[in-house]
PDB file of C-alpha atoms and ligand atoms in Angstrom:
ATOM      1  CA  UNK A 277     -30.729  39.467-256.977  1.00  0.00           C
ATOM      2  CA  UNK A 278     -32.209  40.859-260.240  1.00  0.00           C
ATOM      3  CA  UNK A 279     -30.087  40.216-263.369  1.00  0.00           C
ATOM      4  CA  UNK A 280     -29.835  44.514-263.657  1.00  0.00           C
ATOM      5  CA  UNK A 281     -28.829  44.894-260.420  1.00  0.00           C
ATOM      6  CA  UNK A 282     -25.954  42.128-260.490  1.00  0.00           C
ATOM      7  CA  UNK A 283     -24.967  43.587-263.867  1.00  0.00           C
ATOM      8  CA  UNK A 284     -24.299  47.003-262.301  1.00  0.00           C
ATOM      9  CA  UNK A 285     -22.269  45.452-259.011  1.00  0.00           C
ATOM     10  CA  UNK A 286     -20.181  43.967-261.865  1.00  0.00           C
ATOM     11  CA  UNK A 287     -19.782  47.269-263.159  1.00  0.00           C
ATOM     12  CA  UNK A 288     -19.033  49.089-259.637  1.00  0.00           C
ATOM     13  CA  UNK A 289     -16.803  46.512-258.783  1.00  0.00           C
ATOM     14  CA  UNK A 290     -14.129  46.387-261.541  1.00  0.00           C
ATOM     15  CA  UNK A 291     -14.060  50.420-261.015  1.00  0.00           C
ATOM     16  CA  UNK A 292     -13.464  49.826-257.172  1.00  0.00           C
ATOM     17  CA  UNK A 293     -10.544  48.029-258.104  1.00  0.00           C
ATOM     18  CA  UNK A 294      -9.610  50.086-260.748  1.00  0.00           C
ATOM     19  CA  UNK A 295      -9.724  52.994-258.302  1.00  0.00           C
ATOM     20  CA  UNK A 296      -7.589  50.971-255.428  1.00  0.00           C
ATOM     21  CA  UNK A 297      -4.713  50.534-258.859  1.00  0.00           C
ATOM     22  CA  UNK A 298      -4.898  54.249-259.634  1.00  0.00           C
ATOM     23  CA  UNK A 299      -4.327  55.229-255.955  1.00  0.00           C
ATOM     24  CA  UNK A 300      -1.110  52.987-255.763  1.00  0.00           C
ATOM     25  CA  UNK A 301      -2.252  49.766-254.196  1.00  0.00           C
ATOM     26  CA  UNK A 302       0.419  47.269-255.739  1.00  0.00           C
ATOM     27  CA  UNK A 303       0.518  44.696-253.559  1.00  0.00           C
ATOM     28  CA  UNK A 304      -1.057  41.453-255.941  1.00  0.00           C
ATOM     29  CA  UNK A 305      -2.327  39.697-253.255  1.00  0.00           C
ATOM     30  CA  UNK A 306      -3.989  42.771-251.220  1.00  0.00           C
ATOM     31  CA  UNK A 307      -5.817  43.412-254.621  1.00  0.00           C
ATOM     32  CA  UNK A 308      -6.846  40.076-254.988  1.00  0.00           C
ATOM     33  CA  UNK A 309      -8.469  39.874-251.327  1.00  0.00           C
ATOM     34  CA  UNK A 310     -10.622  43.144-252.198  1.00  0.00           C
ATOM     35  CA  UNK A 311     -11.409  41.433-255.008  1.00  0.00           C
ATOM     36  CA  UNK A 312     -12.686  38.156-253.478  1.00  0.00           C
ATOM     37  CA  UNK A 313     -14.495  40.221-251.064  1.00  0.00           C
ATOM     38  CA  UNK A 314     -17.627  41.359-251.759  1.00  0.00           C
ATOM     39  CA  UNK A 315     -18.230  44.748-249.280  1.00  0.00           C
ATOM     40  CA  UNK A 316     -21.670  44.940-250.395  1.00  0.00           C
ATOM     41  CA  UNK A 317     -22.145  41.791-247.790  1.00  0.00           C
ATOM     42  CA  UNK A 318     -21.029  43.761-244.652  1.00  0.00           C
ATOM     43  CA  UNK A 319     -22.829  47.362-245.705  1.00  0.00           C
ATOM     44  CA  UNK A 320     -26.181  48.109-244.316  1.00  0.00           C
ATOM     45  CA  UNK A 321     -29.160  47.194-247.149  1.00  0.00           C
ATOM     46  CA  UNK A 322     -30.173  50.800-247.092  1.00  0.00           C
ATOM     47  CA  UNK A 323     -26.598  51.606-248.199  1.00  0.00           C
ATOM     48  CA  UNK A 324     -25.664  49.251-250.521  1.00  0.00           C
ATOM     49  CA  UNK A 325     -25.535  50.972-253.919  1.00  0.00           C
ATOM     50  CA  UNK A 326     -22.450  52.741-252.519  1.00  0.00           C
ATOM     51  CA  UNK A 327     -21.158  49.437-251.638  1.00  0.00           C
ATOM     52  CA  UNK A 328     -17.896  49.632-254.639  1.00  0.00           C
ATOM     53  CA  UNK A 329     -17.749  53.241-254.158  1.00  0.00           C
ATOM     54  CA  UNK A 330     -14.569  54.760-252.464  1.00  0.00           C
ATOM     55  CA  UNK A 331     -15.959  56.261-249.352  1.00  0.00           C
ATOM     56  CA  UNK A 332     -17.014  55.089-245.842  1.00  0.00           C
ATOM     57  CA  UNK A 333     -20.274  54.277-244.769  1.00  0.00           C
ATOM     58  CA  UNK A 334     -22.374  54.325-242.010  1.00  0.00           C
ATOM     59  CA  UNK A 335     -23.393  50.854-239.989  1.00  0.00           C
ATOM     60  CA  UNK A 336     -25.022  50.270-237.275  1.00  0.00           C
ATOM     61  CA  UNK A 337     -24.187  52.163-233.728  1.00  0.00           C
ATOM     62  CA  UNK A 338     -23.371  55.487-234.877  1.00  0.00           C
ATOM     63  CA  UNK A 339     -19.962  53.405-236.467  1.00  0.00           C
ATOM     64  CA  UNK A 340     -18.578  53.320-239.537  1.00  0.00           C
ATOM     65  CA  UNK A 341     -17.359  50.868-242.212  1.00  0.00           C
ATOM     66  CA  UNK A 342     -14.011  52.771-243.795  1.00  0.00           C
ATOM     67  CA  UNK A 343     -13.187  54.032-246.892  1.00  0.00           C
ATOM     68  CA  UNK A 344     -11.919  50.504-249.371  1.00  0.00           C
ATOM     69  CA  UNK A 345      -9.152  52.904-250.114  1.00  0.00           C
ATOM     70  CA  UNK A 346      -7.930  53.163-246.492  1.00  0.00           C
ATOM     71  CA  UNK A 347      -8.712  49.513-245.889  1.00  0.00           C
ATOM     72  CA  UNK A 348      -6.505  48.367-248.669  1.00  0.00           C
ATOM     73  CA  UNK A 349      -3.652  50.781-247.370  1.00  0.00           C
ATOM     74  CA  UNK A 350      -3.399  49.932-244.420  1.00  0.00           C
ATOM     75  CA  UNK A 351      -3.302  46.304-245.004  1.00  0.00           C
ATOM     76  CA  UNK A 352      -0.760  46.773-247.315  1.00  0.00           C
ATOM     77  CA  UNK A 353       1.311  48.527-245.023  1.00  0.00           C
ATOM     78  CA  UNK A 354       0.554  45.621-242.638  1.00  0.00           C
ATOM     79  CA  UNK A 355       3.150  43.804-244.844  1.00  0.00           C
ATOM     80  CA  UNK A 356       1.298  40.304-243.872  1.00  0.00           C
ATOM     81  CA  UNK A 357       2.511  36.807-244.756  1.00  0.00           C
ATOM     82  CA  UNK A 358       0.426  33.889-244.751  1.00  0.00           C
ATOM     83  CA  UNK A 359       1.903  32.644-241.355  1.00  0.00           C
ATOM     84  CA  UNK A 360       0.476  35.986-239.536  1.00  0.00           C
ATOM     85  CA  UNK A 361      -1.831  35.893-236.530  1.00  0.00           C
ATOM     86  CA  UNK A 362      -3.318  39.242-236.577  1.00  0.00           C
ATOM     87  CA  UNK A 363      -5.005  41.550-234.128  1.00  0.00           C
ATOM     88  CA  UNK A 364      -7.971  44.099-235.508  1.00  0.00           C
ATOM     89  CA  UNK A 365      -9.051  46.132-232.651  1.00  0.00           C
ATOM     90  CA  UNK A 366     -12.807  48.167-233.921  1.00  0.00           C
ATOM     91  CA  UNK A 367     -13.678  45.265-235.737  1.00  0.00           C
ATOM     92  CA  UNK A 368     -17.155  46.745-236.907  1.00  0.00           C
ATOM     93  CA  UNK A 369     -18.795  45.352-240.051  1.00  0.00           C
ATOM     94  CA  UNK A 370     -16.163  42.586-240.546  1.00  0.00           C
ATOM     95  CA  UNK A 371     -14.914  44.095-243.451  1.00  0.00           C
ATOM     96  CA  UNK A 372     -11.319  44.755-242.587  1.00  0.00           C
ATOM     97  CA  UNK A 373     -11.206  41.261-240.814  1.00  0.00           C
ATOM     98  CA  UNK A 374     -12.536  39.344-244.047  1.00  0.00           C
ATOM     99  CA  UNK A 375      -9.563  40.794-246.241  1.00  0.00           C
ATOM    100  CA  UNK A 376      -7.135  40.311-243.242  1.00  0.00           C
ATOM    101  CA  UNK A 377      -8.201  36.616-243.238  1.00  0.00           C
ATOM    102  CA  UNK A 378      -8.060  35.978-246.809  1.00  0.00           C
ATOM    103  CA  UNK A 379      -4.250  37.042-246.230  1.00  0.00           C
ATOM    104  CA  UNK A 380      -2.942  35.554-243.099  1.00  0.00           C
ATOM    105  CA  UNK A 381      -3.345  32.069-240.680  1.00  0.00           C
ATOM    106  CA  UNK A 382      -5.704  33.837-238.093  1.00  0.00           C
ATOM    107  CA  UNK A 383      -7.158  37.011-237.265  1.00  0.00           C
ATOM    108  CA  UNK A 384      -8.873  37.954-234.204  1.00  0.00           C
ATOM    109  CA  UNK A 385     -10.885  40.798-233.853  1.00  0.00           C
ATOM    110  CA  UNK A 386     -11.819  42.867-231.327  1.00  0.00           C
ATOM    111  CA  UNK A 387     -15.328  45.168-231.486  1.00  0.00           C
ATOM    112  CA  UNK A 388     -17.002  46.814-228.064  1.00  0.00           C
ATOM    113  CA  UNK A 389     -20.817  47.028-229.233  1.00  0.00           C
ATOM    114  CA  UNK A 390     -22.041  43.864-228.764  1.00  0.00           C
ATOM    115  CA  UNK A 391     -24.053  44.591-231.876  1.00  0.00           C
ATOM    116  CA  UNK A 392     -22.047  44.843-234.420  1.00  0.00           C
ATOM    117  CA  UNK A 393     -19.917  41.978-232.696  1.00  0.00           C
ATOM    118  CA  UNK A 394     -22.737  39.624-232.918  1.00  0.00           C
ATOM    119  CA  UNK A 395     -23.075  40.417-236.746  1.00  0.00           C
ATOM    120  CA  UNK A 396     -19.958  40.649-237.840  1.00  0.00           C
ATOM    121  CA  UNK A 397     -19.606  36.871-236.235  1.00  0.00           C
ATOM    122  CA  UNK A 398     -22.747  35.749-238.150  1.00  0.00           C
ATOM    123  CA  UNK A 399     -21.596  37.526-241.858  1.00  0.00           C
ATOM    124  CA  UNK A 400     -18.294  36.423-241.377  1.00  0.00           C
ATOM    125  CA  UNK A 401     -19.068  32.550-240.730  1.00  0.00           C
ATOM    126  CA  UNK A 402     -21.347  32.638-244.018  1.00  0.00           C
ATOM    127  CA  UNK A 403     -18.926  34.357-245.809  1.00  0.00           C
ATOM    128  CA  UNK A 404     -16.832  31.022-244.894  1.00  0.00           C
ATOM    129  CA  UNK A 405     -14.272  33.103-243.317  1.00  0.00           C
ATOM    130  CA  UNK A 406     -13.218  30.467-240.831  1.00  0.00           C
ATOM    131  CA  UNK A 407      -9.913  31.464-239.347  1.00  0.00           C
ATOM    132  CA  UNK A 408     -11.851  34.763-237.837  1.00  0.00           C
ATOM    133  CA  UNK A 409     -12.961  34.981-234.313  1.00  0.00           C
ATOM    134  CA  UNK A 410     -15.310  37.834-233.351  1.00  0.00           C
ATOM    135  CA  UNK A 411     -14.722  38.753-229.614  1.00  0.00           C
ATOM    136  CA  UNK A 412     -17.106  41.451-227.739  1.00  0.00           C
ATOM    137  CA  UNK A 413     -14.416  42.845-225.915  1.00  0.00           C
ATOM    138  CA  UNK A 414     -12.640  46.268-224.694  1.00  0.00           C
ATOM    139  CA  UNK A 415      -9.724  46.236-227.202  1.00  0.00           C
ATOM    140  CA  UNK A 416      -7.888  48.808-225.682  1.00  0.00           C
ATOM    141  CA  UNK A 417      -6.798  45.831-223.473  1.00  0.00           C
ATOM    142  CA  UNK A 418      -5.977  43.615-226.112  1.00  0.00           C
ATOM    143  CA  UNK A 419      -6.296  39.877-226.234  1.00  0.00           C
ATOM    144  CA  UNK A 420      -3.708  38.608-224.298  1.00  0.00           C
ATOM    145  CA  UNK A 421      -4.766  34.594-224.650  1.00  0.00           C
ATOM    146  CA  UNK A 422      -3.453  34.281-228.016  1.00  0.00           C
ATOM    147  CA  UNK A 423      -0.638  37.004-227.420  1.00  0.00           C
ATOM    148  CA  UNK A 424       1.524  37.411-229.017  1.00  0.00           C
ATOM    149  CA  UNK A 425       0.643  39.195-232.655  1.00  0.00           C
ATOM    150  CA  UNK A 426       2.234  39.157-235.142  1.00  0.00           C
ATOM    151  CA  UNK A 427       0.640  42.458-236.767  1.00  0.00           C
ATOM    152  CA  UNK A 428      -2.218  44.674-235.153  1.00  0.00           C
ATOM    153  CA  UNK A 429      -4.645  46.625-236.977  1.00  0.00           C
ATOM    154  CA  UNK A 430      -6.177  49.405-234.551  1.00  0.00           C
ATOM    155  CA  UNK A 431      -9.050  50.748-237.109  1.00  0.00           C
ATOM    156  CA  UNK A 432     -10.451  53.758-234.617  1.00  0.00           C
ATOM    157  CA  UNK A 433      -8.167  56.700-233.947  1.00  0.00           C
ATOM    158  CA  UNK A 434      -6.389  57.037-230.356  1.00  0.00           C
ATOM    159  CA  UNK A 435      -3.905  60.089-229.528  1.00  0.00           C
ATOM    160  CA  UNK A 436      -1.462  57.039-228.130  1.00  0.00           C
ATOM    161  CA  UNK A 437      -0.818  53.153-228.837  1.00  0.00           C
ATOM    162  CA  UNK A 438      -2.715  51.589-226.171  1.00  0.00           C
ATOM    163  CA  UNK A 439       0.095  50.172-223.870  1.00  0.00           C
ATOM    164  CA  UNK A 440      -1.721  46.552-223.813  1.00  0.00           C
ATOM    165  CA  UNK A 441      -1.394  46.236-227.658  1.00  0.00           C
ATOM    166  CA  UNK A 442       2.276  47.084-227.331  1.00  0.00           C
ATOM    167  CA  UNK A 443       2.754  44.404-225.347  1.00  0.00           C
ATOM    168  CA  UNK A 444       0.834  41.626-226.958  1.00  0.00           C
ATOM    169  CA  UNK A 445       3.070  42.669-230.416  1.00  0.00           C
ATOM    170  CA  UNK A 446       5.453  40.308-230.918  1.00  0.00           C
ATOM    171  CA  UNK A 447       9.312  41.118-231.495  1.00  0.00           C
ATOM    172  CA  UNK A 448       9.543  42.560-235.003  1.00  0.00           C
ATOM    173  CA  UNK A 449       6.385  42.784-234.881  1.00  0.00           C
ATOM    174  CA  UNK A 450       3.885  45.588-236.652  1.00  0.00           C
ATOM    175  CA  UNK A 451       1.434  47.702-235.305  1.00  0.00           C
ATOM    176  CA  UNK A 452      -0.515  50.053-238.145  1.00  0.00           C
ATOM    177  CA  UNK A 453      -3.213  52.674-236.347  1.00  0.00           C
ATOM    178  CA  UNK A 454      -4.866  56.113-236.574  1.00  0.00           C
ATOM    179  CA  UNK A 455      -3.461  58.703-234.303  1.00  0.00           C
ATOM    180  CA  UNK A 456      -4.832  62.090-233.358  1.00  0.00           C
ATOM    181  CA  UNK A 457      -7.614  63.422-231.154  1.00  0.00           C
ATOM    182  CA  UNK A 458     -11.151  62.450-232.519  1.00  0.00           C
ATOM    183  CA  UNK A 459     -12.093  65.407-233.932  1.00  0.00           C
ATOM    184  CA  UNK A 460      -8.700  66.944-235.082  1.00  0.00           C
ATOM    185  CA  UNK A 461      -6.043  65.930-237.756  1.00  0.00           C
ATOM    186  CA  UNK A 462      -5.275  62.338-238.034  1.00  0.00           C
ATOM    187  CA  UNK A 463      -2.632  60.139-239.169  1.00  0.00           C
ATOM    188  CA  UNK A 464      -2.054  56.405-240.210  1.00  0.00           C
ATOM    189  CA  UNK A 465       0.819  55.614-238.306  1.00  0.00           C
ATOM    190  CA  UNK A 466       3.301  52.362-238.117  1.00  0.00           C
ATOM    191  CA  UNK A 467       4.917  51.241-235.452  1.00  0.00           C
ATOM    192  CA  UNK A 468       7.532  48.491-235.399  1.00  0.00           C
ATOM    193  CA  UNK A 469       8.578  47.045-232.198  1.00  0.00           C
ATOM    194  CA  UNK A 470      12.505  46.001-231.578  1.00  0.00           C
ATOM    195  CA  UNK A 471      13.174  43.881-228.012  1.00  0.00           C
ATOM    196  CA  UNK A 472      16.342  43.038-226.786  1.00  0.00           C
ATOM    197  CA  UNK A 473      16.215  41.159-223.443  1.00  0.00           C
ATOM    198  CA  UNK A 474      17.337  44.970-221.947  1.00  0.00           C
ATOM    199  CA  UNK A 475      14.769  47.355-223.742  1.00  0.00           C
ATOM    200  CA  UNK A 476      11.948  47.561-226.113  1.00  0.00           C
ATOM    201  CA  UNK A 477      11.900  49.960-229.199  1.00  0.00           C
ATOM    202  CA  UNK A 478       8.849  51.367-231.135  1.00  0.00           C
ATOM    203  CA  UNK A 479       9.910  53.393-234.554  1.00  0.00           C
ATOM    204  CA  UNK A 480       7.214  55.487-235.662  1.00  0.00           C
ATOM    205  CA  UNK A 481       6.588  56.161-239.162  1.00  0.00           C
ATOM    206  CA  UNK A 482       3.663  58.592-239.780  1.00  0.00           C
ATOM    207  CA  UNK A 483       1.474  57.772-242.920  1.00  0.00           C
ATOM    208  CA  UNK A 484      -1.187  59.361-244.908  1.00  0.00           C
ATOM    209  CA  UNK A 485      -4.155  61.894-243.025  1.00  0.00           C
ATOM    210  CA  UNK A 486      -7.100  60.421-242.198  1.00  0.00           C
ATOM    211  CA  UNK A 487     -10.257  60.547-240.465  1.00  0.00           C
ATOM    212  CA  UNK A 488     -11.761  57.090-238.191  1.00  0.00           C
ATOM    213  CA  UNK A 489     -13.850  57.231-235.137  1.00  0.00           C
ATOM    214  CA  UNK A 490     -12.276  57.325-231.831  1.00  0.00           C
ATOM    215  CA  UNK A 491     -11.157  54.181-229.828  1.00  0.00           C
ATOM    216  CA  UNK A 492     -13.137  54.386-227.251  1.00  0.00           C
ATOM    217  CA  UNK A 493     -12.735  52.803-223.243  1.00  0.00           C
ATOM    218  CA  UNK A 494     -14.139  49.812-221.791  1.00  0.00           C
ATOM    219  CA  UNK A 495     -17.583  47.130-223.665  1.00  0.00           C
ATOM    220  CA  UNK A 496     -20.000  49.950-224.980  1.00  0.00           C
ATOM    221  CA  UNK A 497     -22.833  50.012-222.159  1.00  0.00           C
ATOM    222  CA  UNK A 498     -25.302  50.154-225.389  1.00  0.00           C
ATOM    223  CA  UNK A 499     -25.663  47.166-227.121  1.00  0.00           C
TER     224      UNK A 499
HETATM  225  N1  SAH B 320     -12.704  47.797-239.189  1.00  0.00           N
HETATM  226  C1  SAH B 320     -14.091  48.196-239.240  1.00  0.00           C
HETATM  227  C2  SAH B 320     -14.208  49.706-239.030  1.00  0.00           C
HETATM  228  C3  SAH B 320     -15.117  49.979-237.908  1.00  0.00           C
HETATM  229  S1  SAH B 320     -15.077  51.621-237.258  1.00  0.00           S
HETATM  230  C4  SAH B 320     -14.761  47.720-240.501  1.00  0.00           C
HETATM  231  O1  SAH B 320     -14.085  47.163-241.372  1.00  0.00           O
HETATM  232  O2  SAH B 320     -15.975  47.877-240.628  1.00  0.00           O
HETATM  233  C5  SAH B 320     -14.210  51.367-235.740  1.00  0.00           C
HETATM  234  C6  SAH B 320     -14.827  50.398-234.764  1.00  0.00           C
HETATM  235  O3  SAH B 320     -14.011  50.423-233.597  1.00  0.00           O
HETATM  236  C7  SAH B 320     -16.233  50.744-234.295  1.00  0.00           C
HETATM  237  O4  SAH B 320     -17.093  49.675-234.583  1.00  0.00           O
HETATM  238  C8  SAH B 320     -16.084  50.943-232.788  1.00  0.00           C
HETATM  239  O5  SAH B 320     -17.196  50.490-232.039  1.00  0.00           O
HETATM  240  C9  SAH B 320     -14.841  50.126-232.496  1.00  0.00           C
HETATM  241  N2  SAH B 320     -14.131  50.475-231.259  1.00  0.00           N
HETATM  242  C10 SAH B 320     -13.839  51.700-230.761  1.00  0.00           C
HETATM  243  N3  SAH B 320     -13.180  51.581-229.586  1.00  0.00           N
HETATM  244  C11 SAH B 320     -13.026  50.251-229.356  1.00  0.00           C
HETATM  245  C12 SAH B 320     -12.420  49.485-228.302  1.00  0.00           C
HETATM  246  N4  SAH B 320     -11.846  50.052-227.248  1.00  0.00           N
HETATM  247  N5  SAH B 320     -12.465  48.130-228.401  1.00  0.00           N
HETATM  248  C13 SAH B 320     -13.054  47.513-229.451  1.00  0.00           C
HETATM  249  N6  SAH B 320     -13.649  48.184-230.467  1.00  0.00           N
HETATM  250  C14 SAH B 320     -13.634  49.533-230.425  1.00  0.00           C
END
């Protein structure tokens, strides 16, 4: 990389974090992952002088790679310990996963293009970010072998909580996701589920507006 062009990431990057501060993002050690992880490694090359910038970006299969801003909040809200084994459903770039794994034991994530799977899996494992596995899967269903979660992470919007990823949360366990119909209003929502051995709860708290892509049925028939 030429010496100018490092000089400026530099630059970018301490206002990224900067911005994340200003926003309210207090959590230490949620700042520190999206410090240690450099997005500009899971944006496309053609978009990667927006890399710090606080917006989402376009990757490949008509996806997107979200906003740092909403990436930090919701994995704040996550309230993760390092014991966690998390579940991202729309795992896309990778980018989400790589700060989820910097913060917890193990994160699997889910992605339907086979695509973006594939690369994710490949940036990931030379990022070094080993307790990550990639899985080319309909995540609508989950992944009940290494059920249950202890937090999931849906990052496309759905007008309900898929009832597989209800189940595969553990007891106590949260669930953070977009609701709302994919081209209407949106909301983060969190979801904590209660068990006794005679009933399962879910309280809903509804978050911040925003806007993902829809979660979508079934392995994309593209690649
Ligand atoms: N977390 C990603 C954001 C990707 S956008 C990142 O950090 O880059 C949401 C992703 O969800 C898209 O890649 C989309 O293909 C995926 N997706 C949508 N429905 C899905 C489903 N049912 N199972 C798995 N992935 C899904």
């Amino acid at each position: 990389m030429a010496n100018e062009s490092g000089q400026q990431q530099d630059i970018d990057r301490a206002g990224f974090l900067l911005t994340l501060r200003q926003r309210g993002i207090g959590d230490q050690a949620v700042l520190r992952a999206m410090e240690q992880v450099p997005r500009a490694a899971f944006v496309p090359t053609g978009s990667l002088t927006g890399a710090y910038a606080d917006q989402a970006l376009p990757i490949d299969c008509g996806q997107s790679i979200s906003q740092p801003y909403v990436v930090a909040y919701m994995t704040e809200r996550l309230a993760l310990k390092p014991h966690h084994r998390v579940l991202e459903v729309g795992t896309g770039s990778g980018y989400q996963a790589a700060i989820l794994s910097k913060l917890v034991r193990e994160v699997v994530g889910i992605e339907r293009y086979r695509t973006l799977a594939d690369q994710a899996r490949e940036r990931l494992k030379a990022g070094g970010y080993n307790n990550v596995e990639v899985i080319h899967a309909d995540g609508m269903d989950g992944w009940p072998d290494r059920a249950p979660y202890d937090r999931i992470l849906v990052t496309a919007a759905a007008d309900e909580a898929p009832a597989a990823l209800i189940e595969q949360l553990a007891d106590d366990g949260v669930m953070i996701m977009p609701r709302g119909p994919h081209n209407g209003p949106q909301h983060i929502v969190k979801l904590a589920k209660r068990q006794t051995p005679e009933s399962v709860t879910l309280d809903e708290e509804r978050l911040i507006a925003v806007r993902f892509v829809p979660l979508l049925a079934g392995k994309a028939r593209e690649l």
